[in-house]
Amino acid sequence: MIIALVRIPLPGPKRDHDLVRAQSLEATKIFHDVPGLRRKYFLNSETGGGGIYEFASREAALAWFRDGWADWMEGRFGVRPTLELFDCPVVLDNEAGEARVDGVPVAPPWAD
């Protein structure tokens, strides 16, 4: 699994919650059928916006964040985004009460 962190630096103050919610929900039209994208979290803070993307593989992430992606984003937001990709070998899911290693549930260490 790959986690992508996208940051869009925007001047403060923090953008209005209702506006961000409406814009983000509208943007789901763009992302709902991206191959390999499992989840996308839309972010808002005093220093800008961004997203956390969970991809099934590095190949899927690189296919989305291809040449021209940063130009497209800059055209949408007026600033150039930053992108960082992370390998994610372990996930703790407190809602499901499980830990996963490389996508496979394992015996939780806290259940000893």
Short mmCIF file of N, CA, C and O in Angstrom, two decimals:
data_model
loop_
_atom_site.label_atom_id
_atom_site.label_comp_id
_atom_site.label_asym_id
_atom_site.label_seq_id
_atom_site.Cartn_x
_atom_site.Cartn_y
_atom_site.Cartn_z
N MET A 1 0.84 -1.17 0.00
CA MET A 1 0.00 0.00 0.00
C MET A 1 0.89 1.24 0.00
O MET A 1 1.94 1.27 0.63
N ILE A 2 0.42 2.27 -0.70
CA ILE A 2 1.14 3.53 -0.78
C ILE A 2 0.23 4.64 -0.25
O ILE A 2 -0.95 4.70 -0.60
N ILE A 3 0.80 5.49 0.57
CA ILE A 3 0.10 6.68 1.04
C ILE A 3 0.75 7.88 0.37
O ILE A 3 1.98 8.03 0.41
N ALA A 4 -0.06 8.71 -0.25
CA ALA A 4 0.42 9.94 -0.85
C ALA A 4 -0.07 11.11 -0.02
O ALA A 4 -1.25 11.18 0.34
N LEU A 5 0.85 12.02 0.27
CA LEU A 5 0.50 13.24 0.99
C LEU A 5 0.68 14.41 0.03
O LEU A 5 1.79 14.65 -0.46
N VAL A 6 -0.41 15.08 -0.27
CA VAL A 6 -0.40 16.25 -1.13
C VAL A 6 -0.68 17.47 -0.26
O VAL A 6 -1.63 17.47 0.52
N ARG A 7 0.16 18.48 -0.42
CA ARG A 7 -0.04 19.75 0.30
C ARG A 7 -0.23 20.86 -0.72
O ARG A 7 0.53 20.97 -1.67
N ILE A 8 -1.23 21.68 -0.47
CA ILE A 8 -1.52 22.83 -1.31
C ILE A 8 -1.37 24.06 -0.43
O ILE A 8 -2.27 24.36 0.38
N PRO A 9 -0.24 24.75 -0.52
CA PRO A 9 -0.03 25.90 0.36
C PRO A 9 -0.92 27.07 -0.04
O PRO A 9 -0.89 27.53 -1.17
N LEU A 10 -1.75 27.50 0.88
CA LEU A 10 -2.65 28.62 0.66
C LEU A 10 -2.53 29.58 1.85
O LEU A 10 -2.34 29.13 2.98
N PRO A 11 -2.66 30.87 1.61
CA PRO A 11 -2.55 31.82 2.71
C PRO A 11 -3.73 31.67 3.66
O PRO A 11 -4.84 31.33 3.24
N GLY A 12 -3.47 31.89 4.95
CA GLY A 12 -4.52 31.82 5.96
C GLY A 12 -5.49 32.97 5.79
O GLY A 12 -5.30 33.83 4.94
N PRO A 13 -6.54 33.01 6.53
CA PRO A 13 -6.88 32.04 7.57
C PRO A 13 -7.42 30.74 6.97
O PRO A 13 -7.57 30.62 5.76
N LYS A 14 -7.70 29.81 7.84
CA LYS A 14 -8.27 28.54 7.43
C LYS A 14 -9.52 28.77 6.60
O LYS A 14 -10.35 29.64 6.92
N ARG A 15 -9.68 28.02 5.53
CA ARG A 15 -10.85 28.15 4.67
C ARG A 15 -12.12 27.70 5.42
O ARG A 15 -12.07 26.83 6.28
N ASP A 16 -13.22 28.31 5.06
CA ASP A 16 -14.51 28.04 5.69
C ASP A 16 -14.87 26.56 5.57
O ASP A 16 -14.81 25.97 4.48
N HIS A 17 -15.26 25.96 6.68
CA HIS A 17 -15.57 24.53 6.73
C HIS A 17 -16.66 24.14 5.73
O HIS A 17 -16.53 23.15 5.02
N ASP A 18 -17.74 24.89 5.70
CA ASP A 18 -18.84 24.54 4.80
C ASP A 18 -18.42 24.63 3.34
O ASP A 18 -18.81 23.80 2.52
N LEU A 19 -17.62 25.64 3.01
CA LEU A 19 -17.12 25.77 1.64
C LEU A 19 -16.22 24.60 1.27
O LEU A 19 -16.36 24.01 0.19
N VAL A 20 -15.29 24.26 2.17
CA VAL A 20 -14.38 23.14 1.91
C VAL A 20 -15.15 21.84 1.78
O VAL A 20 -14.88 21.02 0.90
N ARG A 21 -16.12 21.66 2.63
CA ARG A 21 -16.95 20.44 2.57
C ARG A 21 -17.65 20.35 1.22
O ARG A 21 -17.64 19.30 0.57
N ALA A 22 -18.25 21.44 0.77
CA ALA A 22 -18.97 21.43 -0.50
C ALA A 22 -18.00 21.21 -1.67
O ALA A 22 -18.29 20.40 -2.57
N GLN A 23 -16.86 21.90 -1.67
CA GLN A 23 -15.89 21.73 -2.76
C GLN A 23 -15.32 20.31 -2.77
O GLN A 23 -15.13 19.72 -3.84
N SER A 24 -15.04 19.79 -1.60
CA SER A 24 -14.47 18.44 -1.51
C SER A 24 -15.46 17.39 -1.98
O SER A 24 -15.10 16.45 -2.71
N LEU A 25 -16.71 17.53 -1.56
CA LEU A 25 -17.72 16.57 -2.00
C LEU A 25 -17.88 16.62 -3.52
O LEU A 25 -17.97 15.59 -4.18
N GLU A 26 -17.86 17.81 -4.09
CA GLU A 26 -17.93 17.96 -5.55
C GLU A 26 -16.72 17.30 -6.21
O GLU A 26 -16.85 16.66 -7.25
N ALA A 27 -15.55 17.44 -5.59
CA ALA A 27 -14.32 16.86 -6.16
C ALA A 27 -14.32 15.34 -6.14
O ALA A 27 -13.55 14.72 -6.88
N THR A 28 -15.18 14.73 -5.35
CA THR A 28 -15.22 13.26 -5.36
C THR A 28 -15.60 12.73 -6.73
O THR A 28 -15.29 11.58 -7.06
N LYS A 29 -16.23 13.57 -7.56
CA LYS A 29 -16.55 13.16 -8.93
C LYS A 29 -15.27 12.85 -9.72
O LYS A 29 -15.28 12.00 -10.60
N ILE A 30 -14.20 13.55 -9.40
CA ILE A 30 -12.91 13.35 -10.08
C ILE A 30 -12.25 12.06 -9.61
O ILE A 30 -11.66 11.33 -10.39
N PHE A 31 -12.36 11.76 -8.33
CA PHE A 31 -11.55 10.71 -7.71
C PHE A 31 -12.25 9.37 -7.55
O PHE A 31 -11.60 8.37 -7.27
N HIS A 32 -13.54 9.30 -7.71
CA HIS A 32 -14.26 8.07 -7.34
C HIS A 32 -13.89 6.87 -8.20
O HIS A 32 -14.05 5.73 -7.76
N ASP A 33 -13.38 7.09 -9.40
CA ASP A 33 -13.04 5.94 -10.24
C ASP A 33 -11.57 5.89 -10.64
O ASP A 33 -11.22 5.28 -11.64
N VAL A 34 -10.71 6.51 -9.84
CA VAL A 34 -9.27 6.45 -10.12
C VAL A 34 -8.79 5.02 -9.83
O VAL A 34 -8.96 4.52 -8.71
N PRO A 35 -8.22 4.35 -10.82
CA PRO A 35 -7.77 2.96 -10.61
C PRO A 35 -6.75 2.86 -9.46
O PRO A 35 -5.78 3.62 -9.41
N GLY A 36 -7.02 1.96 -8.55
CA GLY A 36 -6.11 1.69 -7.44
C GLY A 36 -6.25 2.63 -6.26
O GLY A 36 -5.61 2.41 -5.23
N LEU A 37 -7.07 3.68 -6.37
CA LEU A 37 -7.27 4.60 -5.24
C LEU A 37 -8.32 4.00 -4.30
O LEU A 37 -9.48 3.82 -4.68
N ARG A 38 -7.89 3.68 -3.08
CA ARG A 38 -8.81 3.09 -2.11
C ARG A 38 -9.56 4.15 -1.32
O ARG A 38 -10.75 4.01 -1.06
N ARG A 39 -8.82 5.17 -0.89
CA ARG A 39 -9.42 6.23 -0.07
C ARG A 39 -8.72 7.55 -0.37
O ARG A 39 -7.55 7.56 -0.71
N LYS A 40 -9.45 8.64 -0.18
CA LYS A 40 -8.86 9.97 -0.25
C LYS A 40 -9.46 10.79 0.87
O LYS A 40 -10.67 10.83 1.03
N TYR A 41 -8.59 11.40 1.64
CA TYR A 41 -9.00 12.28 2.72
C TYR A 41 -8.73 13.71 2.27
O TYR A 41 -7.61 14.04 1.86
N PHE A 42 -9.73 14.57 2.35
CA PHE A 42 -9.60 15.98 1.98
C PHE A 42 -9.23 16.77 3.23
O PHE A 42 -9.90 16.66 4.25
N LEU A 43 -8.17 17.59 3.12
CA LEU A 43 -7.62 18.27 4.29
C LEU A 43 -7.78 19.78 4.20
O LEU A 43 -7.79 20.36 3.11
N ASN A 44 -7.86 20.42 5.37
CA ASN A 44 -8.00 21.87 5.46
C ASN A 44 -7.30 22.34 6.73
O ASN A 44 -7.49 21.76 7.80
N SER A 45 -6.46 23.37 6.59
CA SER A 45 -5.78 23.92 7.76
C SER A 45 -5.49 25.40 7.53
O SER A 45 -5.76 25.94 6.47
N GLU A 46 -4.90 26.02 8.53
CA GLU A 46 -4.53 27.43 8.44
C GLU A 46 -3.45 27.67 7.39
O GLU A 46 -3.27 28.79 6.92
N THR A 47 -2.71 26.64 7.02
CA THR A 47 -1.62 26.80 6.05
C THR A 47 -1.99 26.30 4.66
O THR A 47 -1.14 26.27 3.77
N GLY A 48 -3.23 25.89 4.48
CA GLY A 48 -3.66 25.45 3.16
C GLY A 48 -4.51 24.21 3.21
O GLY A 48 -5.12 23.87 4.22
N GLY A 49 -4.52 23.51 2.09
CA GLY A 49 -5.31 22.30 1.97
C GLY A 49 -4.45 21.18 1.45
O GLY A 49 -3.23 21.28 1.36
N GLY A 50 -5.11 20.11 1.09
CA GLY A 50 -4.38 18.97 0.54
C GLY A 50 -5.19 17.71 0.67
O GLY A 50 -6.42 17.74 0.84
N GLY A 51 -4.49 16.60 0.56
CA GLY A 51 -5.16 15.33 0.64
C GLY A 51 -4.22 14.22 1.03
O GLY A 51 -3.01 14.29 0.81
N ILE A 52 -4.80 13.21 1.64
CA ILE A 52 -4.10 11.96 1.90
C ILE A 52 -4.79 10.92 1.05
O ILE A 52 -6.02 10.76 1.11
N TYR A 53 -4.01 10.25 0.23
CA TYR A 53 -4.52 9.26 -0.72
C TYR A 53 -3.97 7.90 -0.32
O TYR A 53 -2.78 7.75 -0.07
N GLU A 54 -4.83 6.90 -0.30
CA GLU A 54 -4.40 5.52 -0.07
C GLU A 54 -4.55 4.77 -1.39
O GLU A 54 -5.66 4.60 -1.90
N PHE A 55 -3.41 4.33 -1.94
CA PHE A 55 -3.40 3.59 -3.19
C PHE A 55 -3.04 2.13 -2.92
O PHE A 55 -2.26 1.82 -2.01
N ALA A 56 -3.55 1.26 -3.76
CA ALA A 56 -3.26 -0.17 -3.64
C ALA A 56 -1.79 -0.48 -3.95
O ALA A 56 -1.24 -1.43 -3.40
N SER A 57 -1.18 0.32 -4.81
CA SER A 57 0.21 0.05 -5.21
C SER A 57 0.92 1.33 -5.62
O SER A 57 0.26 2.34 -5.93
N ARG A 58 2.22 1.28 -5.65
CA ARG A 58 3.03 2.40 -6.13
C ARG A 58 2.71 2.69 -7.60
O ARG A 58 2.64 3.84 -8.02
N GLU A 59 2.51 1.64 -8.37
CA GLU A 59 2.19 1.81 -9.79
C GLU A 59 0.91 2.62 -9.97
O GLU A 59 0.83 3.49 -10.84
N ALA A 60 -0.10 2.31 -9.16
CA ALA A 60 -1.37 3.04 -9.25
C ALA A 60 -1.18 4.50 -8.85
O ALA A 60 -1.73 5.40 -9.50
N ALA A 61 -0.40 4.75 -7.81
CA ALA A 61 -0.14 6.12 -7.38
C ALA A 61 0.60 6.89 -8.47
O ALA A 61 0.24 8.02 -8.81
N LEU A 62 1.63 6.28 -9.04
CA LEU A 62 2.41 6.96 -10.07
C LEU A 62 1.59 7.19 -11.34
O LEU A 62 1.82 8.17 -12.05
N ALA A 63 0.64 6.31 -11.61
CA ALA A 63 -0.23 6.51 -12.77
C ALA A 63 -1.11 7.75 -12.57
O ALA A 63 -1.37 8.49 -13.52
N TRP A 64 -1.55 8.00 -11.35
CA TRP A 64 -2.37 9.18 -11.08
C TRP A 64 -1.50 10.44 -11.03
O TRP A 64 -1.82 11.46 -11.62
N PHE A 65 -0.39 10.38 -10.29
CA PHE A 65 0.49 11.53 -10.13
C PHE A 65 1.52 11.56 -11.27
O PHE A 65 2.71 11.61 -11.06
N ARG A 66 1.04 11.51 -12.49
CA ARG A 66 1.89 11.44 -13.67
C ARG A 66 2.35 12.85 -14.07
O ARG A 66 1.95 13.84 -13.48
N ASP A 67 3.15 12.90 -15.12
CA ASP A 67 3.58 14.18 -15.66
C ASP A 67 2.35 15.03 -15.96
O ASP A 67 1.36 14.54 -16.51
N GLY A 68 2.41 16.27 -15.59
CA GLY A 68 1.30 17.18 -15.84
C GLY A 68 0.36 17.32 -14.66
O GLY A 68 -0.44 18.27 -14.61
N TRP A 69 0.41 16.40 -13.70
CA TRP A 69 -0.49 16.46 -12.55
C TRP A 69 -0.29 17.76 -11.76
O TRP A 69 -1.27 18.45 -11.44
N ALA A 70 0.96 18.12 -11.46
CA ALA A 70 1.22 19.33 -10.67
C ALA A 70 0.76 20.58 -11.42
O ALA A 70 0.24 21.52 -10.82
N ASP A 71 0.92 20.58 -12.75
CA ASP A 71 0.45 21.72 -13.55
C ASP A 71 -1.08 21.83 -13.48
O ASP A 71 -1.63 22.92 -13.36
N TRP A 72 -1.76 20.68 -13.57
CA TRP A 72 -3.21 20.64 -13.47
C TRP A 72 -3.67 21.20 -12.11
O TRP A 72 -4.59 22.02 -12.03
N MET A 73 -3.00 20.76 -11.04
CA MET A 73 -3.35 21.23 -9.70
C MET A 73 -3.09 22.73 -9.56
O MET A 73 -3.89 23.45 -8.97
N GLU A 74 -1.98 23.18 -10.10
CA GLU A 74 -1.66 24.61 -10.03
C GLU A 74 -2.72 25.42 -10.77
O GLU A 74 -3.13 26.50 -10.32
N GLY A 75 -3.21 24.90 -11.87
CA GLY A 75 -4.28 25.56 -12.59
C GLY A 75 -5.57 25.64 -11.79
O GLY A 75 -6.33 26.60 -11.89
N ARG A 76 -5.83 24.62 -10.98
CA ARG A 76 -7.05 24.60 -10.16
C ARG A 76 -6.96 25.51 -8.93
O ARG A 76 -7.94 26.13 -8.54
N PHE A 77 -5.76 25.54 -8.30
CA PHE A 77 -5.64 26.21 -7.01
C PHE A 77 -4.78 27.47 -7.03
O PHE A 77 -4.70 28.18 -6.04
N GLY A 78 -4.08 27.70 -8.14
CA GLY A 78 -3.25 28.89 -8.24
C GLY A 78 -1.90 28.78 -7.58
O GLY A 78 -1.13 29.74 -7.57
N VAL A 79 -1.60 27.64 -7.01
CA VAL A 79 -0.30 27.38 -6.39
C VAL A 79 0.13 25.96 -6.73
O VAL A 79 -0.71 25.09 -7.00
N ARG A 80 1.42 25.74 -6.71
CA ARG A 80 1.95 24.42 -7.03
C ARG A 80 1.92 23.54 -5.78
O ARG A 80 2.40 23.94 -4.72
N PRO A 81 1.37 22.34 -5.88
CA PRO A 81 1.31 21.44 -4.72
C PRO A 81 2.64 20.72 -4.52
O PRO A 81 3.49 20.68 -5.41
N THR A 82 2.80 20.17 -3.33
CA THR A 82 3.90 19.25 -3.08
C THR A 82 3.32 17.85 -2.94
O THR A 82 2.16 17.67 -2.55
N LEU A 83 4.13 16.86 -3.25
CA LEU A 83 3.71 15.46 -3.21
C LEU A 83 4.80 14.64 -2.56
O LEU A 83 5.98 14.78 -2.89
N GLU A 84 4.40 13.78 -1.63
CA GLU A 84 5.33 12.83 -1.03
C GLU A 84 4.63 11.47 -0.97
O GLU A 84 3.47 11.38 -0.55
N LEU A 85 5.33 10.44 -1.42
CA LEU A 85 4.80 9.07 -1.39
C LEU A 85 5.47 8.28 -0.27
O LEU A 85 6.68 8.38 -0.07
N PHE A 86 4.68 7.50 0.43
CA PHE A 86 5.16 6.69 1.55
C PHE A 86 4.74 5.24 1.35
O PHE A 86 3.59 4.97 1.00
N ASP A 87 5.65 4.31 1.61
CA ASP A 87 5.25 2.91 1.76
C ASP A 87 4.52 2.80 3.09
O ASP A 87 4.88 3.47 4.06
N CYS A 88 3.52 1.95 3.16
CA CYS A 88 2.74 1.79 4.39
C CYS A 88 2.62 0.30 4.71
O CYS A 88 1.63 -0.34 4.35
N PRO A 89 3.61 -0.26 5.40
CA PRO A 89 3.60 -1.70 5.64
C PRO A 89 2.66 -2.16 6.76
O PRO A 89 2.24 -3.30 6.77
N VAL A 90 2.32 -1.25 7.70
CA VAL A 90 1.49 -1.65 8.83
C VAL A 90 0.37 -0.63 9.02
O VAL A 90 0.62 0.58 8.98
N VAL A 91 -0.85 -1.14 9.22
CA VAL A 91 -2.01 -0.29 9.48
C VAL A 91 -2.66 -0.77 10.77
O VAL A 91 -2.92 -1.97 10.94
N LEU A 92 -2.93 0.16 11.66
CA LEU A 92 -3.74 -0.10 12.85
C LEU A 92 -5.13 0.43 12.56
O LEU A 92 -5.29 1.61 12.24
N ASP A 93 -6.13 -0.41 12.65
CA ASP A 93 -7.51 -0.01 12.43
C ASP A 93 -8.26 -0.20 13.74
O ASP A 93 -8.70 -1.30 14.07
N ASN A 94 -8.38 0.88 14.50
CA ASN A 94 -9.06 0.79 15.78
C ASN A 94 -10.55 0.52 15.64
O ASN A 94 -11.15 -0.12 16.50
N GLU A 95 -11.16 1.00 14.55
CA GLU A 95 -12.59 0.74 14.36
C GLU A 95 -12.85 -0.75 14.15
O GLU A 95 -13.83 -1.29 14.64
N ALA A 96 -11.97 -1.40 13.40
CA ALA A 96 -12.12 -2.84 13.16
C ALA A 96 -11.45 -3.66 14.26
O ALA A 96 -11.64 -4.88 14.32
N GLY A 97 -10.65 -3.01 15.11
CA GLY A 97 -9.95 -3.72 16.17
C GLY A 97 -8.88 -4.66 15.64
O GLY A 97 -8.70 -5.76 16.17
N GLU A 98 -8.18 -4.23 14.59
CA GLU A 98 -7.18 -5.11 14.00
C GLU A 98 -5.96 -4.35 13.54
O GLU A 98 -5.99 -3.13 13.35
N ALA A 99 -4.90 -5.11 13.36
CA ALA A 99 -3.68 -4.62 12.73
C ALA A 99 -3.49 -5.42 11.45
O ALA A 99 -3.81 -6.61 11.39
N ARG A 100 -2.97 -4.76 10.41
CA ARG A 100 -2.69 -5.43 9.15
C ARG A 100 -1.24 -5.17 8.77
O ARG A 100 -0.75 -4.06 8.89
N VAL A 101 -0.59 -6.20 8.29
CA VAL A 101 0.77 -6.11 7.77
C VAL A 101 0.72 -6.46 6.30
O VAL A 101 0.24 -7.53 5.94
N ASP A 102 1.19 -5.54 5.48
CA ASP A 102 1.13 -5.72 4.03
C ASP A 102 -0.28 -6.12 3.57
O ASP A 102 -0.46 -6.96 2.70
N GLY A 103 -1.28 -5.50 4.22
CA GLY A 103 -2.67 -5.72 3.83
C GLY A 103 -3.33 -6.94 4.44
O GLY A 103 -4.52 -7.17 4.23
N VAL A 104 -2.60 -7.73 5.20
CA VAL A 104 -3.13 -8.97 5.77
C VAL A 104 -3.33 -8.81 7.27
O VAL A 104 -2.39 -8.43 7.98
N PRO A 105 -4.53 -9.09 7.79
CA PRO A 105 -4.73 -9.02 9.24
C PRO A 105 -3.78 -9.97 9.97
O PRO A 105 -3.53 -11.09 9.52
N VAL A 106 -3.24 -9.47 11.09
CA VAL A 106 -2.34 -10.27 11.92
C VAL A 106 -2.87 -10.28 13.34
O VAL A 106 -3.72 -9.45 13.71
N ALA A 107 -2.38 -11.21 14.13
CA ALA A 107 -2.76 -11.25 15.55
C ALA A 107 -2.30 -9.94 16.19
O ALA A 107 -1.13 -9.57 16.13
N PRO A 108 -3.23 -9.19 16.78
CA PRO A 108 -2.86 -7.91 17.36
C PRO A 108 -1.94 -8.08 18.57
O PRO A 108 -2.24 -8.88 19.48
N PRO A 109 -0.84 -7.34 18.60
CA PRO A 109 0.12 -7.45 19.70
C PRO A 109 -0.49 -7.11 21.05
O PRO A 109 -0.05 -7.62 22.08
N TRP A 110 -1.54 -6.27 21.09
CA TRP A 110 -2.14 -5.88 22.35
C TRP A 110 -3.08 -6.95 22.91
O TRP A 110 -3.54 -6.83 24.04
N ALA A 111 -3.36 -8.00 22.14
CA ALA A 111 -4.32 -9.03 22.59
C ALA A 111 -3.64 -10.19 23.30
O ALA A 111 -4.27 -11.21 23.52
N ASP A 112 -2.39 -10.03 23.68
CA ASP A 112 -1.67 -11.13 24.37
C ASP A 112 -2.26 -11.42 25.72
O ASP A 112 -2.68 -10.64 26.46
#
